Tab-separated table of C-alpha atoms in Angstrom:
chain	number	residue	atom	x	y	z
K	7	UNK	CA	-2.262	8.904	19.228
K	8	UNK	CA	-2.797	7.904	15.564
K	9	UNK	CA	-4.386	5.172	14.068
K	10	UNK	CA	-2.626	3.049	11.826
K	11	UNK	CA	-4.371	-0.265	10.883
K	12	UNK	CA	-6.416	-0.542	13.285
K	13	UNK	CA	-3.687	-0.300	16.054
K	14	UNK	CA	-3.366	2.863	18.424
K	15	UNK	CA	0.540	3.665	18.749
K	16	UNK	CA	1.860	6.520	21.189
K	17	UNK	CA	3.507	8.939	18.712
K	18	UNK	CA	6.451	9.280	22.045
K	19	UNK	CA	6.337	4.906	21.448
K	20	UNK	CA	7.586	4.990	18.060
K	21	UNK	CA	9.677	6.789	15.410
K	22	UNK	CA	9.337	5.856	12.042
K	23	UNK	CA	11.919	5.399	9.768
K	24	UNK	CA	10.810	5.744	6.227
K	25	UNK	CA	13.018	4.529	2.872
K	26	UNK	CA	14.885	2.262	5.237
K	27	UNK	CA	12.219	-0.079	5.529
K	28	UNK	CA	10.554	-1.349	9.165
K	29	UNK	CA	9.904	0.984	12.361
K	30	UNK	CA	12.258	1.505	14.915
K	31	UNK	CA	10.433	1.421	18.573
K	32	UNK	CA	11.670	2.497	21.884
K	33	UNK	CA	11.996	-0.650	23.819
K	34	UNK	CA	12.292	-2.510	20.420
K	35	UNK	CA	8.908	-4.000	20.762
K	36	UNK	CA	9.569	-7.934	19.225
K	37	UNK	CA	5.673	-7.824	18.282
K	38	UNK	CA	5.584	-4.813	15.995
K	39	UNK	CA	5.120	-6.146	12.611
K	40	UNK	CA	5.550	-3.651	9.905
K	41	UNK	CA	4.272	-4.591	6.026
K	42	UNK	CA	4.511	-2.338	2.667
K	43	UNK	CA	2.531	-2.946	-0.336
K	44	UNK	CA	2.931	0.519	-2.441
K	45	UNK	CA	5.567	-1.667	-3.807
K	46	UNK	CA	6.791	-5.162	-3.572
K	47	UNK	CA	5.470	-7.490	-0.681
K	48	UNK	CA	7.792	-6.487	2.321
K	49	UNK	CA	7.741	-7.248	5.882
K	50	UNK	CA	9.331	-6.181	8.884
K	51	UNK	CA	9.475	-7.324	12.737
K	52	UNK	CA	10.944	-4.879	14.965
K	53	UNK	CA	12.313	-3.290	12.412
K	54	UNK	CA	14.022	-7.023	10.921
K	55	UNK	CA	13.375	-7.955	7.451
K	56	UNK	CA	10.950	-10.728	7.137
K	57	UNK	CA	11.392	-13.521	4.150
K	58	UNK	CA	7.843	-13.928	2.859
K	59	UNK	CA	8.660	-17.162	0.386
K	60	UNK	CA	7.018	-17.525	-2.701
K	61	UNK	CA	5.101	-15.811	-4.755
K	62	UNK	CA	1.997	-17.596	-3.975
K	63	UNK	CA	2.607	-17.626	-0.286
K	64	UNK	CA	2.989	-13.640	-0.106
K	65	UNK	CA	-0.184	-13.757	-2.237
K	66	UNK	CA	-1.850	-15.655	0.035
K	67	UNK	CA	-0.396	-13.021	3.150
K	68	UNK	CA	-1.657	-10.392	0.698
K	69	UNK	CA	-5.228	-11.948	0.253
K	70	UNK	CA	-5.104	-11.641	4.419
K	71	UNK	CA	-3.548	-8.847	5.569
K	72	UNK	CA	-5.457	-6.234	3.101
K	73	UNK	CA	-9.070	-7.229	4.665
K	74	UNK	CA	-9.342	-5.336	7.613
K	75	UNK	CA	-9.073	-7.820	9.968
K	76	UNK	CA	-12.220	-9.817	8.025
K	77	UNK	CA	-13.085	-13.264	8.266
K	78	UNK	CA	-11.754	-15.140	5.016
K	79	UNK	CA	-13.405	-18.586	3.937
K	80	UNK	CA	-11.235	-21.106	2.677
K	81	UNK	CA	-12.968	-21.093	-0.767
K	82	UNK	CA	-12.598	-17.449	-0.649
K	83	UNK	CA	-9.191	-17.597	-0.436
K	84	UNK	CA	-8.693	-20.009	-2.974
K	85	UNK	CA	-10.541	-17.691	-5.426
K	86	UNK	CA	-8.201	-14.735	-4.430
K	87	UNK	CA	-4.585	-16.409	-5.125
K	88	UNK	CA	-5.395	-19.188	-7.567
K	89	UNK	CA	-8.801	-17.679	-9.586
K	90	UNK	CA	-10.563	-20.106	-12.019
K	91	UNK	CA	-7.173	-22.286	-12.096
K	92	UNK	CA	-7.250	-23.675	-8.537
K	93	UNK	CA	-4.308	-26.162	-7.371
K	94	UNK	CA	-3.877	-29.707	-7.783
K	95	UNK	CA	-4.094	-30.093	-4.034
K	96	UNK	CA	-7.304	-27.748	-3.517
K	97	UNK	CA	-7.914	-26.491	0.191
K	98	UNK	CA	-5.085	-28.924	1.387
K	99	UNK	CA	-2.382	-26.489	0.450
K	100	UNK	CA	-3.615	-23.474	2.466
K	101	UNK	CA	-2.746	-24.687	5.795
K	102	UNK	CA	0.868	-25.221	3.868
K	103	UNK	CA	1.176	-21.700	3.164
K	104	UNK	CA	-0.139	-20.050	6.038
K	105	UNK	CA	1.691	-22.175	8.375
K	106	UNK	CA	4.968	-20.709	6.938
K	107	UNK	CA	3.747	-17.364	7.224
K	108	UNK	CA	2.624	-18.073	10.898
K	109	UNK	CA	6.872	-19.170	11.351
K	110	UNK	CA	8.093	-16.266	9.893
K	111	UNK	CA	5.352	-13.679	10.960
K	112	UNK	CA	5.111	-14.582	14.951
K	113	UNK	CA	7.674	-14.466	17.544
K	114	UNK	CA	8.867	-17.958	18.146
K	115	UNK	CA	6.510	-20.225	19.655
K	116	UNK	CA	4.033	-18.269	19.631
K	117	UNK	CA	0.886	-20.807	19.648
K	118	UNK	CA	-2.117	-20.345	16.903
K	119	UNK	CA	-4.282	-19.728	19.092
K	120	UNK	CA	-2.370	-16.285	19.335
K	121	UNK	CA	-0.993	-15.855	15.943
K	122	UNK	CA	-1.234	-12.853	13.835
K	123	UNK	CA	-3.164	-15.362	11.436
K	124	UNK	CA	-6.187	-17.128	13.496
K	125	UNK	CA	-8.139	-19.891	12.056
K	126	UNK	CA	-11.179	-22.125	12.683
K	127	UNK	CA	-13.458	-24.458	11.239
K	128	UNK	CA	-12.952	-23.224	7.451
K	129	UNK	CA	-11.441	-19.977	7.567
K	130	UNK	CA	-8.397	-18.073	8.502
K	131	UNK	CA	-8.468	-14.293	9.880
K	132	UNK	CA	-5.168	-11.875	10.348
K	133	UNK	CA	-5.058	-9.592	13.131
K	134	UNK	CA	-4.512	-6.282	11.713
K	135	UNK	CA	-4.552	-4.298	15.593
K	136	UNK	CA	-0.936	-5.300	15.616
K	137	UNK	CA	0.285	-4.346	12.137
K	138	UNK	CA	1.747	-1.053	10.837
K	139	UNK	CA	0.731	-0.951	6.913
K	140	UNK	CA	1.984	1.345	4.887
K	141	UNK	CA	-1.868	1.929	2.869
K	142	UNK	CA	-2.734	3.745	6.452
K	143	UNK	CA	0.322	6.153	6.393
K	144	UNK	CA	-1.050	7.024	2.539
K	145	UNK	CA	-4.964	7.309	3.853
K	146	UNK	CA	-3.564	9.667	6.525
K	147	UNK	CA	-1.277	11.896	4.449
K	148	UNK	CA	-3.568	11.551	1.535
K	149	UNK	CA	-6.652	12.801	3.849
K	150	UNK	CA	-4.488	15.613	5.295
K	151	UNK	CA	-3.015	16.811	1.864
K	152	UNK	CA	-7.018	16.878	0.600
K	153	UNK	CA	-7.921	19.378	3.477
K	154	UNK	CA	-5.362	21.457	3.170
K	155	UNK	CA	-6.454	22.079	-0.436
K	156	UNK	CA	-10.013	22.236	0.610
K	157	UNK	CA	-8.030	25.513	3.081
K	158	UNK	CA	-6.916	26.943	0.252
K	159	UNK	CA	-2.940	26.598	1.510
K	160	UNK	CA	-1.958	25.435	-2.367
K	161	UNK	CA	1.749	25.327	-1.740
K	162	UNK	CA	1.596	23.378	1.514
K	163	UNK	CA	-0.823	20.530	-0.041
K	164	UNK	CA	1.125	20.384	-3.560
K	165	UNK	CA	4.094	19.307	-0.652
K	166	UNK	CA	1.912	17.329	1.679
K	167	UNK	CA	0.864	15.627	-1.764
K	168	UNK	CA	4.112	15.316	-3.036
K	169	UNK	CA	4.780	12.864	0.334
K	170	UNK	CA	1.898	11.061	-0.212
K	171	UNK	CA	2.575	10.143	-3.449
K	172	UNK	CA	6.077	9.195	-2.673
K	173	UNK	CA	4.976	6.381	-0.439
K	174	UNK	CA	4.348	4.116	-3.502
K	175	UNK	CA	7.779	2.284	-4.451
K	176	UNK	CA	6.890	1.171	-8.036
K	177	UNK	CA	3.764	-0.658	-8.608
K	178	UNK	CA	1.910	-1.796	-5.762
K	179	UNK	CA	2.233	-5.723	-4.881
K	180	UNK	CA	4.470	-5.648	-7.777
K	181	UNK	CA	4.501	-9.324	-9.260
K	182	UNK	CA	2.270	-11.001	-7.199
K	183	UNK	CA	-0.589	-13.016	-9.005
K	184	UNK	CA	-4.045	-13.373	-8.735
K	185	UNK	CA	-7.755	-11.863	-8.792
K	186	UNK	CA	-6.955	-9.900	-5.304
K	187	UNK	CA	-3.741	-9.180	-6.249
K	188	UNK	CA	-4.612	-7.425	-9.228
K	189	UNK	CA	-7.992	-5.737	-8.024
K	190	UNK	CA	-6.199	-3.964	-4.784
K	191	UNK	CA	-3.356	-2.993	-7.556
K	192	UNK	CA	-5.583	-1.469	-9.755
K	193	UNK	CA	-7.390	0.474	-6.768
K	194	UNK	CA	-4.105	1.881	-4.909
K	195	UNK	CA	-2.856	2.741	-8.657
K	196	UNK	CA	-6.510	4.439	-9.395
K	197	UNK	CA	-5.522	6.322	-5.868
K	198	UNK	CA	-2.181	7.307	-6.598
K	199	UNK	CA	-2.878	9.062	-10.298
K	200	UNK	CA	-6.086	10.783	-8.081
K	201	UNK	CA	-3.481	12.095	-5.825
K	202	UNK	CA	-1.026	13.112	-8.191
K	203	UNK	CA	-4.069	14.830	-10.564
K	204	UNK	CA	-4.553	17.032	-7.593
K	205	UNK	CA	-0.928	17.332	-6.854
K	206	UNK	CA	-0.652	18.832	-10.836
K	207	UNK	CA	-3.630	21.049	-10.481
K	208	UNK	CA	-2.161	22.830	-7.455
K	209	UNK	CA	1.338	23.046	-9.478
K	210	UNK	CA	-0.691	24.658	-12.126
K	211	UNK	CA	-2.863	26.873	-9.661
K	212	UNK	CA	0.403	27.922	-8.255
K	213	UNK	CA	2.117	28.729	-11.432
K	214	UNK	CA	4.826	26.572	-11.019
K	215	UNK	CA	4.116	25.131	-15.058
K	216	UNK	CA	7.700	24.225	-15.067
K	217	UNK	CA	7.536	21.590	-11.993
K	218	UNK	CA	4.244	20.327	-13.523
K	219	UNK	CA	5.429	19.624	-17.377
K	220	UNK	CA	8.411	17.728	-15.662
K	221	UNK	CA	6.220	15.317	-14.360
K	222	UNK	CA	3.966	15.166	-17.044
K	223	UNK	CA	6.784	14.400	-19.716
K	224	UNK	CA	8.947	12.426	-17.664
K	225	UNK	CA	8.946	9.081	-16.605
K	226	UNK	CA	5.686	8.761	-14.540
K	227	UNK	CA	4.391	9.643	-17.531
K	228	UNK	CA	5.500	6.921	-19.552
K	229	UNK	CA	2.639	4.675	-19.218
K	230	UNK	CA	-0.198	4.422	-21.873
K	231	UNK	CA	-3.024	4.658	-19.542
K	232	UNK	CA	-1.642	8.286	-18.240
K	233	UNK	CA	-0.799	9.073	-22.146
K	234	UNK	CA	-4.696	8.819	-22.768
K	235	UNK	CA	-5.822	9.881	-19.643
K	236	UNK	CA	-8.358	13.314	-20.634
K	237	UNK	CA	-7.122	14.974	-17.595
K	238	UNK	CA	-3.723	14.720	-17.787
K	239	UNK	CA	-3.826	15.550	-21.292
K	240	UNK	CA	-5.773	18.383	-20.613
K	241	UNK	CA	-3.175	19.819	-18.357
K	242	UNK	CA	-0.175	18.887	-20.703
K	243	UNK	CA	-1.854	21.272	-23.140
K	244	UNK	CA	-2.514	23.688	-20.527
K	245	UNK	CA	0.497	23.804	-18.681
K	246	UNK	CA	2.623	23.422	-21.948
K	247	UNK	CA	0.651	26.542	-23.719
K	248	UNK	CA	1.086	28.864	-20.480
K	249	UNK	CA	4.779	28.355	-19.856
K	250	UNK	CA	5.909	29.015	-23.225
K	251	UNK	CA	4.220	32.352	-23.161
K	252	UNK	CA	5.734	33.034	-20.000
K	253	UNK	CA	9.038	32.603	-21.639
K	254	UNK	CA	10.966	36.021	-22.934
K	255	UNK	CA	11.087	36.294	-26.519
């Protein structure tokens, strides 16, 4: 069985459907909830989209879902969405937000006592043991791609990389705000250009310059962090130095 958020599915119990969004399970199971954050907010219930609201309600879900399961204060989670500008109505609109989320996240009347969000005296917890996120399918890949380079099986990994990388759909939690927000963005974008440094390196290792310059000159490329980035620029020279002498005169 593998591990994905904390739950333990039956590989036989579910096939996943990647690209299209949400998971489709034998049996339909109407508890499976499904979320993606390489990429905007999205959320999926047996394989149904899920309308998260506004932007500082999926915020909010974000500020949640990506802890593991942890206990959240209520302060804490004020500092997460609304940082040193908090809102007019202070705690009071929390209970707003999550309550939504609780409609649109559980199967109807479901009570809070068994919500995917719990609660007590000051704090609010989500239940990650029945969530599918797609940050565990890119620890898992990621992992596996990392050992196979350890094995030395270069043209495997630069594939098993080439997946992994491939689960982001733009920038993750693209346009939510906040401190949270915009630490867990920088940290999944820090891990996608560490997977796709060792993604070029096997390109280059393998030979295949061509395959790497494409990347490094086209659009994922673009941005001004990878444009100063010593590694990357160390490769461009590399890779762009050995494939024109591999060219014919």
């Amino acid at each position: 069985a593998h591990h994905h958020g904390g739950g333990c599915w039956n590989a036989d119990e579910i096939s996943m459907t990647y690209g299209s969004g949400g998971v489709a399970v034998a049996g339909g199971s109407p508890r499976l909830l499904r979320f993606e954050v390489l990429g905007p907010l999205r959320a999926w219930r047996g394989g149904r989209p899920l309308d998260l609201g506004p932007v500082k309600r999926q915020a909010v879900l974000a500020a949640l879902l990506l802890r593991q399961g942890a206990v959240v204060s209520h302060d804490r989670l004020l500092d997460a969405v609304w940082g040193p500008e908090p809102p007019a109505g202070g705690r009071k609109v929390l209970p707003t937000h999550v309550n939504s989320l609780r409609r649109t996240l559980d199967p109807e009347r479901t009570p809070p006592a068994e919500s995917v969000i719990r609660s007590g005296k000051g704090w609010y917890r989500f239940v990650v043991e029945e969530v599918r996120l797609d940050t565990a399918d890119l620890d898992d890949r990621g992992d596996e791609a990392l050992r196979t380079v350890a094995s030395g099986d270069l043209a495997t990994a630069a594939d098993q990389l080439s997946a992994a990388i491939g689960l982001f759909q733009g920038e993750p939690l693209a346009g939510l705000t906040g401190p949270f927000a915009q630490e867990e963005r920088q940290r999944l974008e820090e891990r996608r250009q560490t997977l796709r440094l060792e993604w070029l390196e096997c390109l280059v290792l393998l030979g295949r310059f061509g395959d790497a310059l494409d990347d490094l000159s086209g659009l994922s490329a673009s941005s001004a962090a990878d444009r100063y980035d010593e590694s990357l620029t160390a490769l461009r020279i590399a890779t762009s130095s050995r494939n024109t002498a591999r060219r014919p005169s």
